Structures are given as structure tokens and as C-alpha cells.
Coordinates of C-alpha atoms in Angstrom, one line a residue:
Chain A
M1 CA -18.3 11.1 6.1
V2 CA -16.0 9.0 7.8
D3 CA -13.8 9.8 4.9
A4 CA -13.7 13.2 4.5
E5 CA -11.9 12.6 7.8
G6 CA -9.5 10.3 6.8
E7 CA -8.7 13.1 4.4
F8 CA -8.6 15.1 6.5
V9 CA -6.2 13.6 9.0
E10 CA -3.9 12.2 6.3
Y11 CA -3.3 16.5 4.9
V12 CA -2.4 17.5 8.3
S13 CA -0.2 14.7 9.7
A14 CA 1.5 15.5 5.8
R15 CA 1.5 19.1 6.2
L16 CA 1.7 19.8 9.3
P17 CA 5.7 20.2 9.6
S18 CA 5.5 22.8 7.1
L19 CA 3.2 24.7 9.6
H20 CA 4.5 23.9 11.7
R21 CA 7.6 25.7 10.5
T22 CA 5.9 28.3 8.6
A23 CA 4.6 29.3 12.2
F24 CA 7.1 29.5 13.8
L25 CA 9.1 32.0 11.4
M26 CA 6.3 34.5 11.6
C27 CA 6.1 34.1 15.3
G28 CA 9.5 33.4 15.4
D29 CA 7.3 31.4 18.9
A30 CA 7.5 28.1 19.5
H31 CA 4.4 27.4 21.7
L32 CA 3.2 30.8 20.2
A33 CA 3.4 28.4 16.9
D34 CA 1.7 25.6 18.4
D35 CA -1.3 27.1 19.1
V36 CA -1.5 28.6 16.3
V37 CA -1.4 25.5 14.0
Q38 CA -4.0 23.7 16.2
Q39 CA -5.9 26.2 15.4
T40 CA -5.6 26.6 12.0
I41 CA -5.7 22.9 12.5
T42 CA -9.2 22.6 14.4
A43 CA -10.8 25.5 12.4
L44 CA -9.6 24.1 8.5
Y45 CA -11.7 20.3 9.8
V46 CA -15.0 22.8 11.1
N47 CA -14.9 24.1 6.9
W48 CA -12.8 20.5 6.0
R49 CA -15.5 20.1 3.3
R50 CA -15.4 23.3 1.5
V51 CA -11.9 23.8 2.5
S52 CA -10.9 20.2 0.5
R53 CA -12.6 21.8 -2.8
A54 CA -10.7 24.5 -3.2
D55 CA -7.7 24.9 -5.8
N56 CA -5.8 25.9 -4.5
V57 CA -6.2 23.9 -0.5
D58 CA -2.6 24.4 0.8
A59 CA -3.3 28.1 -0.4
Y60 CA -5.5 28.6 1.3
V61 CA -4.2 27.1 4.6
H62 CA -1.8 29.6 5.3
R63 CA -4.7 31.9 4.7
M64 CA -6.0 30.7 7.5
L65 CA -2.6 30.1 9.5
V66 CA -2.6 34.2 9.0
H67 CA -5.6 35.6 10.3
K68 CA -5.3 33.1 13.8
L69 CA -1.8 34.8 13.8
V70 CA -3.1 37.8 14.1
D71 CA -5.8 36.8 16.0
E72 CA -3.2 35.0 18.6
K73 CA -1.5 38.5 19.3
R74 CA -5.3 40.3 20.3
L75 CA -6.0 37.3 22.9
S76 CA -3.0 36.4 24.2
W77 CA -4.1 35.3 27.4
T78 CA -6.7 32.9 25.3
K79 CA -3.5 30.3 24.6
V80 CA -3.8 26.6 25.0
R81 CA -0.5 25.1 26.6
L82 CA 0.4 21.9 25.0
L83 CA 2.4 20.2 27.5
G84 CA 4.5 22.3 29.1
S85 CA 7.6 24.2 27.2
V86 CA 9.3 23.3 24.3
P87 CA 12.5 24.9 24.2
E88 CA 13.4 27.4 21.9
P89 CA 16.5 26.5 19.6
E90 CA 20.1 27.1 20.8
R91 CA 21.3 30.0 18.8
S92 CA 24.5 28.9 18.3
P93 CA 27.6 31.8 18.5
V94 CA 28.7 32.6 15.5
T95 CA 31.6 30.1 14.0
P96 CA 33.2 31.3 10.8
H97 CA 32.4 29.3 7.6
D98 CA 28.6 28.2 8.5
D99 CA 26.0 28.0 6.6
L100 CA 25.4 27.4 10.5
A101 CA 26.0 31.6 11.4
E102 CA 23.9 32.3 7.8
R103 CA 20.7 30.5 9.2
D104 CA 21.0 31.9 12.8
S105 CA 21.8 35.9 11.2
L106 CA 19.3 35.1 9.2
L107 CA 16.8 33.9 12.2
A108 CA 17.9 37.1 13.7
A109 CA 16.9 39.4 10.7
L110 CA 13.3 37.9 11.2
A111 CA 13.3 38.4 14.0
R112 CA 13.8 42.8 13.0
L113 CA 11.4 42.5 10.7
P114 CA 7.5 44.1 11.5
R115 CA 5.4 41.7 10.5
G116 CA 4.3 42.4 7.7
Q117 CA 7.8 41.8 5.7
R118 CA 7.7 38.5 7.8
T119 CA 4.6 36.8 7.4
V120 CA 5.2 38.1 3.1
L121 CA 9.8 36.9 3.5
V122 CA 8.1 33.3 4.9
L123 CA 4.6 33.1 3.1
R124 CA 6.4 34.2 -0.4
F125 CA 10.0 32.0 0.0
L126 CA 9.4 29.3 2.6
C127 CA 5.8 28.7 1.4
D128 CA 6.1 29.3 -2.7
L129 CA 2.6 31.4 -2.4
S130 CA 2.1 33.1 -5.4
L131 CA 2.0 37.1 -5.0
T132 CA -1.4 37.4 -6.0
D133 CA -1.9 34.6 -2.8
T134 CA 0.4 35.7 -1.2
A135 CA -2.0 39.6 -0.7
A136 CA -4.8 37.5 -0.3
A137 CA -3.7 35.3 2.3
M138 CA -3.0 38.3 4.1
G139 CA -5.9 40.2 3.4
C140 CA -4.1 43.3 1.5
S141 CA -3.2 44.1 -2.2
E142 CA -0.8 42.7 -4.8
G143 CA 1.4 45.9 -4.6
N144 CA 1.3 45.8 -0.8
V145 CA 3.3 43.2 -0.8
K146 CA 5.3 43.8 -2.7
S147 CA 6.8 46.9 -1.5
Q148 CA 7.2 44.9 1.7
T149 CA 8.7 41.7 -0.4
A150 CA 11.1 44.7 -0.9
R151 CA 11.6 46.1 2.5
A152 CA 12.0 42.7 4.1
L153 CA 14.6 41.5 1.3
A154 CA 17.2 44.3 1.5
A155 CA 16.7 43.9 5.4
V156 CA 17.9 40.4 5.0
R157 CA 19.7 41.0 2.0
Q158 CA 22.0 43.6 4.4
V159 CA 22.4 41.4 8.0
L160 CA 22.8 38.5 5.9
D161 CA 25.5 40.2 4.1
V162 CA 27.3 41.3 7.4
T163 CA 27.9 38.0 7.9
E164 CA 29.0 37.0 4.9
M165 CA 31.9 39.9 4.8
S166 CA 32.3 38.9 8.5
V167 CA 33.6 35.5 7.5
R168 CA 35.9 36.6 5.4
S169 CA 37.3 38.9 7.6
P170 CA 36.8 38.2 10.9
K171 CA 38.1 39.3 13.8
Chain B
M1 CA 28.8 44.0 -1.6
T2 CA 27.3 39.8 -2.1
T3 CA 24.1 39.9 -3.5
V4 CA 21.3 37.2 -2.2
D5 CA 19.7 36.0 -4.5
D6 CA 15.4 34.8 -3.9
Q7 CA 16.6 30.9 -4.2
R8 CA 19.1 31.0 -1.2
I9 CA 16.8 32.7 1.4
A10 CA 14.2 30.4 0.2
A11 CA 17.0 27.6 0.7
L12 CA 17.7 28.9 4.3
L13 CA 14.2 29.4 5.2
R14 CA 13.5 25.8 4.5
S15 CA 16.5 24.6 7.1
V16 CA 16.2 27.3 9.6
P17 CA 15.6 24.0 12.8
V18 CA 12.5 24.9 13.8
P19 CA 11.2 23.5 17.2
E20 CA 9.4 19.9 16.9
P21 CA 5.5 20.7 16.7
R22 CA 3.4 19.5 19.4
V23 CA 0.2 19.9 17.6
D24 CA -2.7 17.5 18.5
V25 CA -4.4 16.5 15.2
S26 CA -7.0 13.8 16.7
R27 CA -7.9 16.9 19.9
A28 CA -8.3 19.0 16.1
V29 CA -10.5 16.6 15.3
R30 CA -12.6 16.7 18.6
D31 CA -12.6 19.9 19.3
G32 CA -13.7 20.5 15.7
R33 CA -16.7 18.4 16.3
R34 CA -17.7 20.5 19.1
R35 CA -17.1 23.8 16.6
R36 CA -18.8 22.4 14.1
R37 CA -21.4 24.6 15.7
R38 CA -20.2 27.8 16.1
H39 CA -19.8 27.9 12.3
R40 CA -21.9 25.6 9.8
V41 CA -24.6 27.7 10.7
G42 CA -25.7 30.7 8.1
G43 CA -22.3 30.6 7.1
I44 CA -21.1 27.5 4.7
A45 CA -23.5 26.7 1.2
A46 CA -26.4 25.2 2.9
L47 CA -27.2 21.8 1.5
T48 CA -30.7 21.6 0.6
V49 CA -31.8 18.7 2.9
L50 CA -34.3 16.0 1.6
A51 CA -36.4 14.9 4.5
G52 CA -37.7 11.5 4.9
V53 CA -37.3 11.9 0.8
G54 CA -36.3 7.9 -0.5
V55 CA -33.9 7.1 2.8
V56 CA -34.2 3.9 4.0
G57 CA -35.6 4.3 7.6
A58 CA -32.0 2.1 9.7
V59 CA -30.2 4.4 10.7
Q60 CA -26.5 3.9 11.3
V61 CA -24.7 6.2 13.4
G62 CA -21.3 7.6 14.2
G63 CA -19.8 6.1 11.0
T64 CA -19.5 3.2 13.3
A65 CA -20.0 -0.6 12.6
S66 CA -21.6 -1.7 16.2
A67 CA -23.8 -0.9 17.6
P68 CA -27.2 -0.6 14.8
T69 CA -30.0 2.3 16.2
P70 CA -33.5 1.7 17.8
T71 CA -35.2 2.4 15.2
T72 CA -38.3 1.9 17.3
P73 CA -40.5 5.1 17.3
A74 CA -41.4 7.7 19.8
L75 CA -39.2 5.5 22.9
A76 CA -35.4 5.1 21.8
V77 CA -34.4 2.3 24.1
S78 CA -30.8 0.5 23.3
P79 CA -30.7 -1.9 25.6
A80 CA -26.7 -1.8 27.0
E81 CA -24.9 -3.8 25.0
T82 CA -22.2 -5.4 27.3
G83 CA -18.6 -6.0 26.2
S84 CA -18.3 -8.7 28.3
A85 CA -20.3 -12.2 30.0
A86 CA -19.4 -9.8 32.9
A87 CA -22.7 -9.7 35.9
R88 CA -24.2 -6.9 35.6
P89 CA -27.5 -5.9 35.4
P90 CA -28.9 -5.0 32.4
V91 CA -28.7 -0.8 31.8
T92 CA -32.0 0.2 29.4
C93 CA -30.9 4.4 27.9
Q94 CA -32.8 6.5 25.9
A95 CA -32.5 9.9 24.5
S96 CA -34.5 12.4 24.8
W97 CA -34.4 16.0 23.6
L98 CA -34.0 19.1 26.0
S99 CA -36.0 21.9 25.4
Q100 CA -35.1 24.9 23.6
P101 CA -36.8 28.7 26.1
I102 CA -34.4 30.7 23.8
D103 CA -33.9 30.8 19.8
G104 CA -30.4 29.2 18.2
P105 CA -29.4 27.3 15.6
V106 CA -26.8 26.3 18.4
A107 CA -28.8 24.5 21.1
V108 CA -25.8 22.1 23.1
A109 CA -25.7 20.8 26.9
N110 CA -22.2 20.8 28.1
R111 CA -22.0 18.9 31.4
V112 CA -24.3 17.9 33.5
D113 CA -23.9 18.1 38.2
P114 CA -22.5 14.3 40.3
T115 CA -26.9 13.6 40.7
G116 CA -27.8 13.8 37.1
R117 CA -30.6 16.7 37.6
H118 CA -29.3 19.7 37.0
I119 CA -27.5 20.9 33.2
V120 CA -25.5 23.4 31.6
G121 CA -25.7 24.4 28.3
D122 CA -25.6 26.9 25.1
I123 CA -28.1 28.3 23.6
G124 CA -27.2 31.5 19.9
T125 CA -26.5 31.4 17.3
G126 CA -22.8 30.6 17.4
Q127 CA -21.2 34.1 16.1
E128 CA -19.7 34.6 20.0
D129 CA -23.7 35.6 21.4
G130 CA -24.0 32.3 23.1
R131 CA -26.6 32.4 26.1
V132 CA -26.3 29.5 29.6
V133 CA -29.2 28.0 30.0
L134 CA -29.0 26.2 33.6
W135 CA -32.4 23.1 32.7
T136 CA -33.1 22.1 36.4
D137 CA -35.5 18.2 36.1
G138 CA -35.6 19.3 33.4
R139 CA -37.0 23.1 33.3
P140 CA -34.7 25.6 31.7
V141 CA -32.8 28.6 32.7
V142 CA -31.6 30.9 30.6
L143 CA -28.2 32.7 32.8
P144 CA -27.7 36.7 32.5
A145 CA -25.7 37.3 29.0
A146 CA -23.1 38.7 31.5
A147 CA -22.3 34.8 31.3
R148 CA -21.4 33.9 29.4
H149 CA -19.8 29.6 28.7
A150 CA -19.8 27.0 31.6
A151 CA -17.3 25.0 32.7
A152 CA -19.3 22.8 35.0
V153 CA -22.5 22.3 37.9
N154 CA -22.4 20.8 41.0
A155 CA -25.6 19.6 42.8
S156 CA -27.2 22.3 44.4
G157 CA -26.9 24.0 40.9
H158 CA -24.7 26.7 41.0
V159 CA -23.6 27.0 37.7
V160 CA -19.1 28.5 37.1
G161 CA -17.8 29.3 34.0
T162 CA -14.9 31.1 32.2
N163 CA -16.0 35.2 30.1
G164 CA -14.2 35.1 27.1
D165 CA -12.0 38.7 28.5
G166 CA -11.0 35.1 32.0
T167 CA -13.4 37.3 34.2
G168 CA -14.6 34.2 36.0
W169 CA -18.2 33.8 37.3
V170 CA -21.1 31.4 39.9
Y171 CA -24.0 31.6 39.3
R172 CA -25.7 31.1 42.8
D173 CA -30.1 30.9 43.3
G174 CA -30.8 33.9 40.9
K175 CA -27.3 35.9 41.3
L176 CA -24.7 36.4 39.2
R177 CA -21.3 37.1 40.7
F178 CA -18.3 36.8 39.6
L179 CA -14.7 35.6 40.5
A180 CA -11.8 37.4 41.5
T181 CA -8.5 37.2 39.4
P182 CA -5.4 36.9 41.5
P183 CA -2.8 40.1 41.1
G184 CA -0.8 40.1 39.5
Y185 CA -2.8 37.8 37.0
D186 CA -4.5 38.6 33.7
A187 CA -6.3 36.0 33.4
V188 CA -8.4 32.7 34.9
L189 CA -9.9 29.8 32.8
V190 CA -12.3 28.3 36.2
H191 CA -13.2 24.5 35.6
A192 CA -15.2 23.2 38.0
V193 CA -17.3 23.1 41.4
N194 CA -18.1 20.6 43.4
G195 CA -21.4 20.2 46.0
R196 CA -19.3 22.1 48.9
G197 CA -19.2 25.4 47.0
D198 CA -15.2 24.4 46.6
I199 CA -14.4 26.2 42.4
V200 CA -11.2 25.8 41.0
G201 CA -9.5 26.9 37.9
T202 CA -6.0 28.6 37.1
A203 CA -5.0 32.1 37.2
R204 CA -3.0 32.8 33.6
R205 CA -0.6 36.0 33.1
S206 CA 0.4 36.9 29.7
D207 CA 3.8 35.5 30.0
D208 CA 1.9 31.9 30.5
S209 CA 2.9 32.0 34.2
H210 CA 0.4 30.3 35.6
H211 CA -0.7 29.6 39.7
A212 CA -4.0 26.7 40.9
V213 CA -6.2 28.6 42.3
L214 CA -9.4 27.9 44.8
W215 CA -12.5 30.0 44.6
S216 CA -16.0 29.0 47.0
T217 CA -18.9 29.6 46.0
D218 CA -20.1 31.5 49.4
H219 CA -17.3 34.4 48.9
P220 CA -16.4 34.9 45.5
Q221 CA -14.4 37.4 45.9
R222 CA -11.5 35.4 47.6
Y223 CA -9.6 32.9 46.9
R224 CA -6.5 30.2 47.5
L225 CA -3.9 30.1 45.4
L226 CA -2.7 26.6 45.8
G227 CA 1.5 24.7 45.1
Q228 CA 3.4 26.9 43.5
R229 CA 3.3 28.7 40.3
G230 CA 3.3 26.5 38.0
S231 CA 0.3 24.5 38.7
S232 CA -2.8 24.0 36.9
A233 CA -6.0 22.7 38.6
T234 CA -8.7 21.5 36.0
G235 CA -11.3 19.3 38.3
I236 CA -12.8 18.5 42.4
T237 CA -14.0 15.7 43.6
E238 CA -16.9 16.3 46.5
D239 CA -14.8 15.5 48.7
G240 CA -12.3 18.2 48.0
T241 CA -9.5 16.7 46.4
I242 CA -7.9 18.2 43.7
V243 CA -6.3 17.4 40.2
G244 CA -4.8 19.4 36.9
T245 CA -0.8 19.4 37.0
M246 CA 2.2 20.9 38.3
G247 CA 5.1 21.4 35.7
E248 CA 4.6 18.8 33.7
L249 CA 3.3 16.4 35.7
P250 CA 0.3 15.3 37.5
Y251 CA -0.4 16.4 40.1
R252 CA -3.2 15.7 43.1
W253 CA -3.6 17.8 46.9
T254 CA -5.8 16.2 49.3
P255 CA -8.7 18.0 50.5
Q256 CA -6.2 19.3 54.1
G257 CA -4.7 20.5 51.5
V258 CA -1.5 18.4 51.0
G259 CA 0.0 17.7 47.4
G260 CA 1.8 14.9 45.5
A261 CA 2.3 13.7 41.7
L262 CA 0.2 11.8 39.9
S263 CA 1.9 8.8 38.0
V264 CA 2.8 8.7 34.7
P265 CA 2.4 5.4 33.2
D266 CA 5.4 3.5 32.6
G267 CA 6.9 5.4 29.0
Y268 CA 5.8 7.9 29.1
P269 CA 6.9 11.2 29.6
R270 CA 4.1 13.6 30.9
A271 CA 0.7 13.9 31.3
S272 CA -2.4 16.3 32.2
V273 CA -5.6 16.1 34.4
D274 CA -8.7 16.9 32.4
S275 CA -11.0 16.1 35.2
A276 CA -12.1 14.0 38.4
H277 CA -14.8 12.5 40.1
G278 CA -16.1 10.1 43.0
E279 CA -13.0 8.5 42.8
W280 CA -10.9 8.6 39.3
A281 CA -9.7 10.7 37.5
I282 CA -8.8 10.9 33.3
G283 CA -6.1 13.0 31.4
M284 CA -3.5 12.5 28.8
V285 CA -0.4 11.2 27.5
P286 CA 1.6 13.0 24.5
G287 CA 1.6 9.3 22.1
G288 CA 3.2 8.7 19.4
Q289 CA 4.5 10.9 16.6
Q290 CA 2.2 10.4 13.6
G291 CA 4.0 12.6 10.6
G292 CA 5.7 15.5 12.9
A293 CA 2.0 14.8 15.1
V294 CA 1.6 13.9 18.5
Q295 CA -0.8 11.6 19.6
M296 CA -2.7 12.7 22.7
L297 CA -4.1 9.1 24.2
P298 CA -6.1 9.4 27.2
V299 CA -5.3 7.9 30.7
R300 CA -7.7 7.3 33.6
W301 CA -6.6 6.9 37.4
N302 CA -8.0 5.0 39.8
L303 CA -6.4 8.3 43.1
A304 CA -7.3 5.7 45.4
T305 CA -4.8 3.2 44.2
G306 CA -2.8 5.6 42.9
A307 CA -3.0 3.0 39.6
V308 CA -2.7 4.8 36.0
N309 CA -3.9 3.2 32.9
L310 CA -4.2 3.7 29.0
L311 CA -7.7 3.9 27.8
P312 CA -7.5 1.8 24.5
F313 CA -9.9 4.9 22.3
P314 CA -9.6 7.9 20.4
G315 CA -10.7 10.3 23.2
A316 CA -12.2 10.3 26.6
A317 CA -14.9 13.3 27.0
G318 CA -15.7 12.6 30.7
I319 CA -15.6 10.9 33.8
A320 CA -18.3 9.7 36.1
G321 CA -18.0 9.2 40.3
N322 CA -17.8 5.5 39.4
G323 CA -14.9 5.1 37.5
E324 CA -17.5 4.6 33.6
V325 CA -15.8 6.9 30.9
L326 CA -17.5 8.7 28.6
V327 CA -16.0 8.0 25.8
A328 CA -17.3 10.4 22.3
D329 CA -16.3 8.1 20.0
G330 CA -19.3 8.3 17.0
T331 CA -22.2 7.6 19.5
P332 CA -21.6 8.1 22.4
L333 CA -19.8 4.7 24.4
V334 CA -19.6 4.2 28.2
V335 CA -17.3 2.7 28.6
A336 CA -16.9 0.8 33.3
P337 CA -13.4 0.3 35.2
D338 CA -13.9 -3.4 33.9
G339 CA -14.4 -3.2 30.7
T340 CA -18.1 -3.7 29.9
S341 CA -19.2 -1.2 28.0
R342 CA -22.7 0.5 26.7
R343 CA -24.0 2.1 23.3
L344 CA -26.0 5.0 23.4
P345 CA -28.5 5.0 21.3
G346 CA -30.1 7.7 19.1
R347 CA -33.5 9.4 18.3
P348 CA -35.3 7.9 15.4
E349 CA -36.1 11.0 14.0
V350 CA -32.4 12.1 13.9
R351 CA -31.7 10.4 10.0
A352 CA -28.3 12.0 10.0
T353 CA -25.1 9.5 9.5
E354 CA -21.8 11.6 9.4
A355 CA -19.2 11.5 12.3
G356 CA -20.0 14.1 14.7
T357 CA -23.6 13.8 14.6
Y358 CA -23.1 13.3 18.3
T359 CA -21.8 14.6 21.2
A360 CA -21.1 13.7 24.3
E361 CA -19.6 15.9 27.1
G362 CA -21.4 15.3 29.7
I363 CA -22.0 12.3 32.6
S364 CA -23.7 12.2 35.7
D365 CA -20.9 9.7 38.8
D366 CA -23.2 7.2 38.2
G367 CA -22.9 7.3 35.1
L368 CA -26.7 6.9 34.1
T369 CA -26.9 10.6 32.7
V370 CA -25.2 11.7 30.2
V371 CA -25.6 15.4 27.9
G372 CA -24.4 16.4 25.0
A373 CA -26.3 17.3 21.3
V374 CA -27.1 16.2 17.6
Y375 CA -25.8 18.3 15.0
E376 CA -28.0 18.1 11.3
N377 CA -30.2 20.1 9.0
Q378 CA -27.2 22.8 10.4
A379 CA -28.0 23.2 13.8
Y380 CA -27.5 21.2 17.2
R381 CA -29.7 20.3 19.9
P382 CA -29.8 19.7 23.2
L383 CA -29.7 16.1 24.7
V384 CA -29.9 14.1 27.7
W385 CA -29.8 10.0 27.5
R386 CA -31.1 8.8 30.8
C387 CA -30.2 5.6 31.7
T388 CA -31.7 2.8 34.4
R389 CA -30.5 0.0 35.8

């Protein structure tokens, strides 16, 4: 139905920036994030009439995104590139007392995390999904999400604390 | 030691700079319509179909306001709907079903050769088990199971495609052979074949470096790399002109192998080329941002003059050798270079009215044969439109 299609376009257009941010933070690769989001919204279109009736559409879409990301890692050759490449954001050198420094450290910390820990962090703190929804999105138990979250937080805290300490006592 | 609280992590995650998304919503809709055939079937809550119960006879297709669908039984013939008063011979078109040699709720026609004689498609359950079918003069042949995802068919009925693992293949005179993947590359993507048996596609590596490749149906294990690394080839015309991209620019190689950039419409940073037939090629440019999404706009090149024009449609599904563009928007629409158009008729027995009921994906060189499918009652059926002038 045309109405359903309009609804789809509206939903996707509104959520695109946040979906893309989620995908980028999960995988750390701008191309891959584009591909995964493109695939996710295509799949979303296919199932739109069903998904749009779900209680929590966002949680459902995040689940699709996580699954696509996993699929994509497996089938990396099928990546369809959309027109050229986007330069990854420059990692500016860490400068004291700068929010940017902290953000860079966070990106670096995320990059070093195992995929599961990274995913829980992004889903729980960026996407604000509940424990239950995160577990559902990742296809694992809530206990698993809890333990991965704890480990991810520990790793991130360490990195950010190190930044703070170096801010306080610059070399 | 300070600790980092959850709020702060959330705030950081929200403010970390990320690249601009390059995602195309209209493409998702287009691809999604095509892919519904793979998902819809057998899966989702079955709709109760009340065939013929209280349904009004007239069928409004695709939600488009124009083009009343003819209700003439048995023969679905529509007079050509001309967009201008230009003196063109009247065209009448008729939709007919293609036969299905094997069962499968997902049966579609994808491509047609320049003459309109040979049609290729897929029949399966939609669960990645589709078999390639070649219809010649309406008679179907099922290709070996090792051939998946046909990309093109030439006037001799030779079919080329790419399997899911990135292996290219050619089917010729009843035999299936595989194309060489150039050393150093993991996969190929085969796009087109012409009447001389030249096959073009792109070889790709997992780090995404890629290179345009030319094969021939005579010697599938031989290949030639085109241009430099970073090139891709997506179409080839009957005279051997190859189109594709070099880096971010649309590109063309003459039959003699001389490369040169195609023009990009004024005000656009880049363009990609999808396919070429006769003196024409179609492709896309990135249009305006829509809620963070880039709207891709279709363009058409005249390869003889080098002129490029934006097309006033949401997308272009194919280009005929005479320059007519196949627009899959609602019921398929064929638009000539002079702007005149004809909307293709539906089948009278098809009752579905939603957008995406009809899909059209291939057009012959004279623009008179179009192939596609109808999605209704959770199944796809392959369809061919034949027009006469």
C-alpha cells in the first residue's frame, strides 16, 4: 500500500542518522556501516507491514541491524559499495582538556573491544535498549549481556580514566 | 581514580563524530520490492485471500493515478498512452504469463536479450534455492543447479551470471562453464554479455580493491583486465563499447579499448553507470539529502553525443537500444527519449493493487519486450509484455 510505503520512508528517514551512528560505532568502518544500514532498511521494507505493528519497532530494527552486521562480516565480498568512499574521521592527536580527546579515546577503546562487548555498549548506552531488548537483539541471554556490559565498561573506564589522568598531569 | 558513569558513556557515544551516512532509501524500497519474493513466501502471517469476493472488477495498479488498467478479459491490451502529441505510430502492448517448468512460489523474469527472443529468470522457494530458467520463444529450459543468479542473456541465448560465492559462469548451448577469477581477487560480479560473446564484470578483493574484467563466451578461462585498478564494468553494447566507473567517475571504453570519462551532470560530484544498450547508458547520481539519506537520481547518457540528462523518475530499471527507459514505478512505464511514454497494461485476473504488485526489470533493444513479474497471493509469477507498433 502506498500509505505503508510513505510510513516506511518517513520512519527510515528519521532514524537513518541514528541507525548509521549505531552501525558505525559497532563496526568502526564507515563503508560497512553504510552497507549494513542499506541492507537493514531494505529488509525492513520487505517486512515493514509486520514490523511496523511491533510493540517496539526500534528494538526490532536494532536486532535486524546486529544480524546484518554479523552476516556482513561473514560475507564480506558481497559488500555493495555506494558511490565511492567516505574518509574515516581523522583521529586528532590527544590534546589536554578537550572533549575531543575523550571522544577519540572512546573510539579507540571501542575499536579494541571484542565485537560482543562493543555491541552491548552501543545498544545499551547509545540506543538505550533495555537488558531484555539487548539480549533479544543479540540473540543471547540477559546474563550474557550483563557480563559483557560489565567487561566492556571496565575496559572503557580504564581508557577514559587514563585520558583523564594524562589530562591532569600532562607530560 | 575517577570513575566514568553510564550517563557519560552514553553522552560520549552520542557525540562521537561519525561519517555522513551514504544510504539510499529509495534504493531500499526498490530492492525491497524485489526481495519480498524471498521473504514473503511461507513466512509471515498468511493473509486470508478472498479471491473474487466482493471485489470490484477494475484494478487500480500500483497506486498510480494514471493508466486505467484494462478490464478486457483474456486479452490485456492497452492503447499506447502518449505523453505528448508527437506523431508516433500507435503501440499496443499485451501482458502474458511465462510458463513455469518447475514449481516454486517465487518465479520471476529478470532479463531479456536485445531481440526479445530469450528471457532469463529465477524459480525457487525464495530460500536461496532459485534455479535459473531460460525461455526461448516461450519454451523454458532449466539451467544446471550450479548456475545461480543470472545477470544477462545475449541474442544467441547465452546466459551469464554470478553464484553466491562470487564465481562467474556462462551457459551456452546447454553447457555450463565457469569464468576465471583473476589471480589476486576473491570474487567477481558478472554484469553483461553482448552478441559477440564479450562478457564484462568486476573482480573484487576482500579489501574492496576492484578491477573491471572482460571475458569471452568462447574462452571462459581467459580474461583481460580493463583500465587501472579501481575500475568497474557494468555494461557492454553490441559493438563492444563498455561502460562502468573509474574511481568515482562514470567511464566508457571504446571497442578499441580506449578509455575516457563520461560527463557528470552539472552540479553533481560523481555518477555511476548501471547498463548500456545501443547508443545509450543509464546510471545514477547522488541527489539531495533526505533526513540523512542520499536520494539517488537516475540519469541517461547518449554515448554518441556524450550528453547526459537527469531523468524525472524515481528510478530507471533498464535502457533499451533505442533510448527508451524502463521505469518500474507502479505499473511499468516505458519512456522514449522524446518524452513520450506508454504505461504497460496489467493482467485482468490480477487483483492485487498495492505498489510493487508488478515488477519490470528487463527491456529489449527495440523497447517492445519487457519482462518482470507479478506478486500476488504471496507468490511471484513471471510475466512478459510484448508490444507492437
